[in-house]
Short mmCIF file of C-alpha atoms in Angstrom, two decimals:
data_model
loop_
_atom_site.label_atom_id
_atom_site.label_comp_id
_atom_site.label_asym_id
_atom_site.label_seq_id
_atom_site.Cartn_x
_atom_site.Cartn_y
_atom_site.Cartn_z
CA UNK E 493 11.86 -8.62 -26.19
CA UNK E 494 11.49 -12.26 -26.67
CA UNK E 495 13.82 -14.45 -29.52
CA UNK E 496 10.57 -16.42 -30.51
CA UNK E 497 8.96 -14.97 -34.04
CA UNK E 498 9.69 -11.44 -35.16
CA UNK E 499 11.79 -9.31 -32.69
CA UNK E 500 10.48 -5.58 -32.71
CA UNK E 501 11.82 -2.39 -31.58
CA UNK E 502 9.95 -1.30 -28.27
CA UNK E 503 7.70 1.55 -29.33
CA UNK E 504 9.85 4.30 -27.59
CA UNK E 505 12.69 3.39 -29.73
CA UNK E 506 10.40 3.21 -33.10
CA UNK E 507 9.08 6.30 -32.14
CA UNK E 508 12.51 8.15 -31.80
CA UNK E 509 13.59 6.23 -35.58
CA UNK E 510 10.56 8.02 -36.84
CA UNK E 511 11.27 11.38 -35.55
CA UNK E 512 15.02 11.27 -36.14
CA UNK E 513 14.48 10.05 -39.76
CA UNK E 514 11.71 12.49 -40.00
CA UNK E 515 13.85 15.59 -38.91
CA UNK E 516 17.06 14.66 -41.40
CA UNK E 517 14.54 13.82 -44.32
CA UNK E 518 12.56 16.95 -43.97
CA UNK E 519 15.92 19.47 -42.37
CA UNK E 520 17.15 22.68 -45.15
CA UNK E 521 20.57 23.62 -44.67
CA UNK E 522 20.79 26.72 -45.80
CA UNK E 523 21.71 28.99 -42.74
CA UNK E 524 24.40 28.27 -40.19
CA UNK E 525 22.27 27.15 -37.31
CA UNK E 526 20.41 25.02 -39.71
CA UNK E 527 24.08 23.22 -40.52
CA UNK E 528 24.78 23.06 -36.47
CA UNK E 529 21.12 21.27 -36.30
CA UNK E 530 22.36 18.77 -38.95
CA UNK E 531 25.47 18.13 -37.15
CA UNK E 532 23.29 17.63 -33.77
CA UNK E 533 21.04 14.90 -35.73
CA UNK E 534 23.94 13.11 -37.06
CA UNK E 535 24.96 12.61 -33.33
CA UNK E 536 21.82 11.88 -32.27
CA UNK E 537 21.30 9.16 -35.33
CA UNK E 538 24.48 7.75 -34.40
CA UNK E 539 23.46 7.18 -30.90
CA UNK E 540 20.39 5.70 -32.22
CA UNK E 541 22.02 2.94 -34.37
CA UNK E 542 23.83 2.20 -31.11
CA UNK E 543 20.95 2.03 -29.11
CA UNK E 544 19.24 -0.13 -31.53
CA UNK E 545 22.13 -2.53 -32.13
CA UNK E 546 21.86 -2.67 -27.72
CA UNK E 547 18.20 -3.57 -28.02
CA UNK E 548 19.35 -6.76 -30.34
CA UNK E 549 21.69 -8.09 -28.59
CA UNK E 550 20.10 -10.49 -26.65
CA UNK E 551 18.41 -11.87 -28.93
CA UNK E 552 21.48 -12.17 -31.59
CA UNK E 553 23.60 -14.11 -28.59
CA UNK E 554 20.39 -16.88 -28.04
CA UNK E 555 20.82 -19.34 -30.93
CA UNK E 556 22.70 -19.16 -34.30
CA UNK E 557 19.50 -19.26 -36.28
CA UNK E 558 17.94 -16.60 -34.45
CA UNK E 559 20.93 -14.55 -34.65
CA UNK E 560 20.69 -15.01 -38.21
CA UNK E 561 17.10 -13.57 -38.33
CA UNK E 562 17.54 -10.73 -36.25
CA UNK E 563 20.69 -9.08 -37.74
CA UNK E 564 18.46 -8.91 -40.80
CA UNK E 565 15.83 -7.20 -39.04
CA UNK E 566 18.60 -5.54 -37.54
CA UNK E 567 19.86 -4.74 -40.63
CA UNK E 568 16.31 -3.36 -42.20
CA UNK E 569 16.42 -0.85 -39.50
CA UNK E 570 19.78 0.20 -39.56
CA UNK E 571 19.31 0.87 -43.09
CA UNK E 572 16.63 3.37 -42.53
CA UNK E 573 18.82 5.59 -40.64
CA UNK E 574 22.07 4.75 -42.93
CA UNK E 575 19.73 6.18 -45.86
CA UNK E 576 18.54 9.44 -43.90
CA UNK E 577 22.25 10.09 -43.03
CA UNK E 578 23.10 9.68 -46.57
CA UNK E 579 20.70 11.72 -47.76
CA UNK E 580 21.58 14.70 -45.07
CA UNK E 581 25.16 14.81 -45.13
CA UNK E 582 24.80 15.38 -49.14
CA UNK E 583 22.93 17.95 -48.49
CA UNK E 584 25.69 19.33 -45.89
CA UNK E 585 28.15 18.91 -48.40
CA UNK E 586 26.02 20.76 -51.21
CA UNK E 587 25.57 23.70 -49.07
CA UNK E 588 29.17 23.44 -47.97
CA UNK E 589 29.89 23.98 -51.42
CA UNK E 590 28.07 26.83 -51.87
CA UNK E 591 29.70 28.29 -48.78
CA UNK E 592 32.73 27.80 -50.31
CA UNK E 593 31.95 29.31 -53.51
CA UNK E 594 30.25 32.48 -52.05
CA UNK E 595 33.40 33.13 -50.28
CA UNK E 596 35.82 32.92 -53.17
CA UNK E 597 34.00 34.47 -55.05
CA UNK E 598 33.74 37.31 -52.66
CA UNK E 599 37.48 37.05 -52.10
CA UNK E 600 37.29 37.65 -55.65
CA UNK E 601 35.34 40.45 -55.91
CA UNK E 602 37.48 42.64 -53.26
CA UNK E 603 40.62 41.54 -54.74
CA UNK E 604 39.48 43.34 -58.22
CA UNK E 605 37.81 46.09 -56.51
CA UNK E 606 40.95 46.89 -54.43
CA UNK E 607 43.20 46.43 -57.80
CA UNK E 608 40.53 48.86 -59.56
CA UNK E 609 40.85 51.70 -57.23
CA UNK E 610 44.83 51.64 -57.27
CA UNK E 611 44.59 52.01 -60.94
CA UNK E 612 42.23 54.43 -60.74
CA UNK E 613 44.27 56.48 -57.60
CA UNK E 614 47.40 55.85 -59.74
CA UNK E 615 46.07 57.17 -63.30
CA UNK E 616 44.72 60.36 -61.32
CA UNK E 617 48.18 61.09 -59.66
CA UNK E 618 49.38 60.50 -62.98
CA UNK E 619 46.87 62.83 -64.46
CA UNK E 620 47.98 65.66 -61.94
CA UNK E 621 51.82 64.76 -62.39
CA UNK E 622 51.49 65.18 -66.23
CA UNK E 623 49.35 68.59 -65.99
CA UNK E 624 52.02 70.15 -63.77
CA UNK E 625 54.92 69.23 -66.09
CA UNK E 626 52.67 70.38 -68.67
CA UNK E 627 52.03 74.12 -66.36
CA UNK E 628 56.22 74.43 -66.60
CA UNK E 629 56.12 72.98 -62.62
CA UNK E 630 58.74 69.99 -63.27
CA UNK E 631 59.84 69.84 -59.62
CA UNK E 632 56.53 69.74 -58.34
CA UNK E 633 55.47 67.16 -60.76
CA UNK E 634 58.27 64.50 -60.21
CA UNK E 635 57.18 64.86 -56.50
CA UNK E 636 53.41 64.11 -57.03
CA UNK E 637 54.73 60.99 -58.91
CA UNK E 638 57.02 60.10 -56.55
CA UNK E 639 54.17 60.80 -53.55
CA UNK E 640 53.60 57.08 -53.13
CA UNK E 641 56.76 55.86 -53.12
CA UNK E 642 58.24 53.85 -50.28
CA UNK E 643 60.74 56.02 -47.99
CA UNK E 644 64.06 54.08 -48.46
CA UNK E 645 66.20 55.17 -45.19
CA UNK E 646 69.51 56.54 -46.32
CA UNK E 647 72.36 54.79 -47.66
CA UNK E 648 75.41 54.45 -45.55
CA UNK E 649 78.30 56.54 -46.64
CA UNK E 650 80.73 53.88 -49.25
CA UNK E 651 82.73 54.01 -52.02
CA UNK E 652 81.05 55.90 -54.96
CA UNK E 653 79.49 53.83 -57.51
CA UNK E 654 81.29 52.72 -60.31
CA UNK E 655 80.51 54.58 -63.20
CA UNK E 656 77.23 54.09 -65.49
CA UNK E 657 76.10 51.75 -62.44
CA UNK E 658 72.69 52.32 -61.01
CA UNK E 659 70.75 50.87 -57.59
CA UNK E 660 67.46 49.06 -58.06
CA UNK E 661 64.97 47.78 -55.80
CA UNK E 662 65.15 44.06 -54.45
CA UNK E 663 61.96 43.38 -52.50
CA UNK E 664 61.66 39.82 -50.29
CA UNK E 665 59.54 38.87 -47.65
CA UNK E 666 60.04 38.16 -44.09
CA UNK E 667 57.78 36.65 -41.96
CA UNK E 668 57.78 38.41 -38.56
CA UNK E 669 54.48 36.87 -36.77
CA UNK E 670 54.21 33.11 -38.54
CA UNK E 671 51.06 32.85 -35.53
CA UNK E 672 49.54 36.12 -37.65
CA UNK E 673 49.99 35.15 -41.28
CA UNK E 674 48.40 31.12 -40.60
CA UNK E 675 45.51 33.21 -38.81
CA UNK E 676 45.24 35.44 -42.49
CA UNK E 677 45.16 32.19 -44.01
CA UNK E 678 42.77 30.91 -42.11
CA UNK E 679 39.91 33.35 -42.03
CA UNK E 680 40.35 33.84 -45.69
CA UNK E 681 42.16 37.21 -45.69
CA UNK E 682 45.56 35.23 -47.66
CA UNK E 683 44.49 33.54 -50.72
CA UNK E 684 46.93 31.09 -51.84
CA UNK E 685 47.53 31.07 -55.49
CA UNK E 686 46.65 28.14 -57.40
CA UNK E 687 49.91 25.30 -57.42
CA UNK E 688 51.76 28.02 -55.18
CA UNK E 689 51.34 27.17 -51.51
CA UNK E 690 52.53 29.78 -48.62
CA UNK E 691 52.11 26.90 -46.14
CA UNK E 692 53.61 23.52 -46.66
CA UNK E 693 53.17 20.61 -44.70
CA UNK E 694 56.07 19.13 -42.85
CA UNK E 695 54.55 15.24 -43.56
CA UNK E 696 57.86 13.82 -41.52
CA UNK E 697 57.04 15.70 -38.25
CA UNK E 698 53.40 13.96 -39.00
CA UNK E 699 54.43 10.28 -40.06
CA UNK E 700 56.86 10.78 -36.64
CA UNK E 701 53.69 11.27 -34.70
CA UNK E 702 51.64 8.91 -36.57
CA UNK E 703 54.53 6.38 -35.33
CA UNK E 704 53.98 7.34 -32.08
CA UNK E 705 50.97 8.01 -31.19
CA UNK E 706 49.22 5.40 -33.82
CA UNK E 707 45.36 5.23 -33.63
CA UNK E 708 45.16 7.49 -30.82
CA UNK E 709 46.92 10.39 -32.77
CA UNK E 710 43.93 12.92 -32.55
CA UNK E 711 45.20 16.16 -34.46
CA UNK E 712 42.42 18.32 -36.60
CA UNK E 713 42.44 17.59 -40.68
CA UNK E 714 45.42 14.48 -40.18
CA UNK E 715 44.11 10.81 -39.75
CA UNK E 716 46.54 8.07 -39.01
CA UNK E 717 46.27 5.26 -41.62
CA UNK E 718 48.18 2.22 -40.86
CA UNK E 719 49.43 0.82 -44.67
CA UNK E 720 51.01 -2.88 -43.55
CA UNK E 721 53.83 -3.90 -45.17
CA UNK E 722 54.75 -7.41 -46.09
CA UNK E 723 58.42 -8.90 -44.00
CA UNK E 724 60.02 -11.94 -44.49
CA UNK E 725 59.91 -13.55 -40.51
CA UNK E 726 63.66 -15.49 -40.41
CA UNK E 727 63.93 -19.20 -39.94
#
């Protein structure tokens, strides 16, 4: 590849912008191998801008106004595959999207199912309770309501209660296995409510790393930005 006139690509290397471009343009994400084939094109178009910036090199470090000419060839070819990868990560995303939606909505779906047959399990114990009471079977109807209730070990042995006072429930949580409930989170089996996070991120244990560990920080969903700020330098 000379630097005199118009500086080609070799014909192996237009041949594998064709078929790369080719593949992204013409790729359906709809399944998830399909997805793992986009994400194995976007590597491979990535290693194919490299490979074409290496194949202009030469010619770019010759003379100024040749360097000038071929970055804009350079440029032309580069935006070939910028525009295919365009095109086929918004179709990632779209399908991402719909993903995303399928699965709340099927979150959805369980979550009023589930609520549907404890109303319907409680209305029939209900049902059975009040046709008991109804038979002249009190006893046996205060159990059947009282069936599902939670056993409450017994109260140690104190001072009586004070008079007209009364216990009542007082339910928290406790986390026992934090590696357990992330996990729930995670595969989609903990919804969070909207504005009501179970997990909160500790952002000074991050900006500590960040700190650190600077560009290199590699840690899944966190990227270290560096934000300069403007000092006075003393006299």
């Amino acid at each position: 590849m000379g630097t005199k006139g118009a500086i080609e690509l070799t014909p192996k290397r237009e041949a594998a912008v064709a078929e790369i471009t080719g593949l992204m343009a013409n790729l359906t994400i709809i399944t998830r191998p399909e997805y793992s084939e986009a994400e194995r094109l976007l590597g491979l178009a990535t290693d194919l801008k490299k490979a074409i910036t290496a194949d202009f090199e030469p010619a770019k470090t010759a003379t100024y106004k040749a360097w000038k000419a071929v970055v804009a060839q350079e440029n032309g070819h580069l935006l070939i595959v910028d525009t295919s990868i365009g095109e086929l990560r918004s179709k990632m995303k779209a399908r991402m999207l719909i993903w995303d939606n399928e699965r709340i909505a099927a979150e959805r779906k369980a979550q009023d199912e589930a609520k549907a047959t404890a109303k319907a399990e409680e209305d029939k114990r209900l049902a059975v309770a009040q046709a008991l009471e109804q038979a002249g079977q009190a006893d046996l109807a205060a159990q059947v309501v009282a069936q599902d209730a939670p056993v409450v070990a017994p109260l140690p042995k104190a001072a009586p209660l004070a008079q007209n006072s009364t216990l009542r429930d007082n339910w928290k949580a406790k986390v026992t296995n934090r590696d357990a409930l992330m996990r729930a989170i995670l595969d989609g089996k903990v919804v969070e409510p909207p504005n009501e996070p179970i997990v909160v991120i500790d952002m000074t244990v991050l900006n500590r790393w960040a700190k650190a560990m600077k560009d290199s920080m590699a840690v899944p969903g966190v990227e270290a930005t560096n934000d300069k700020i403007l000092q006075q330098k003393g006299r």
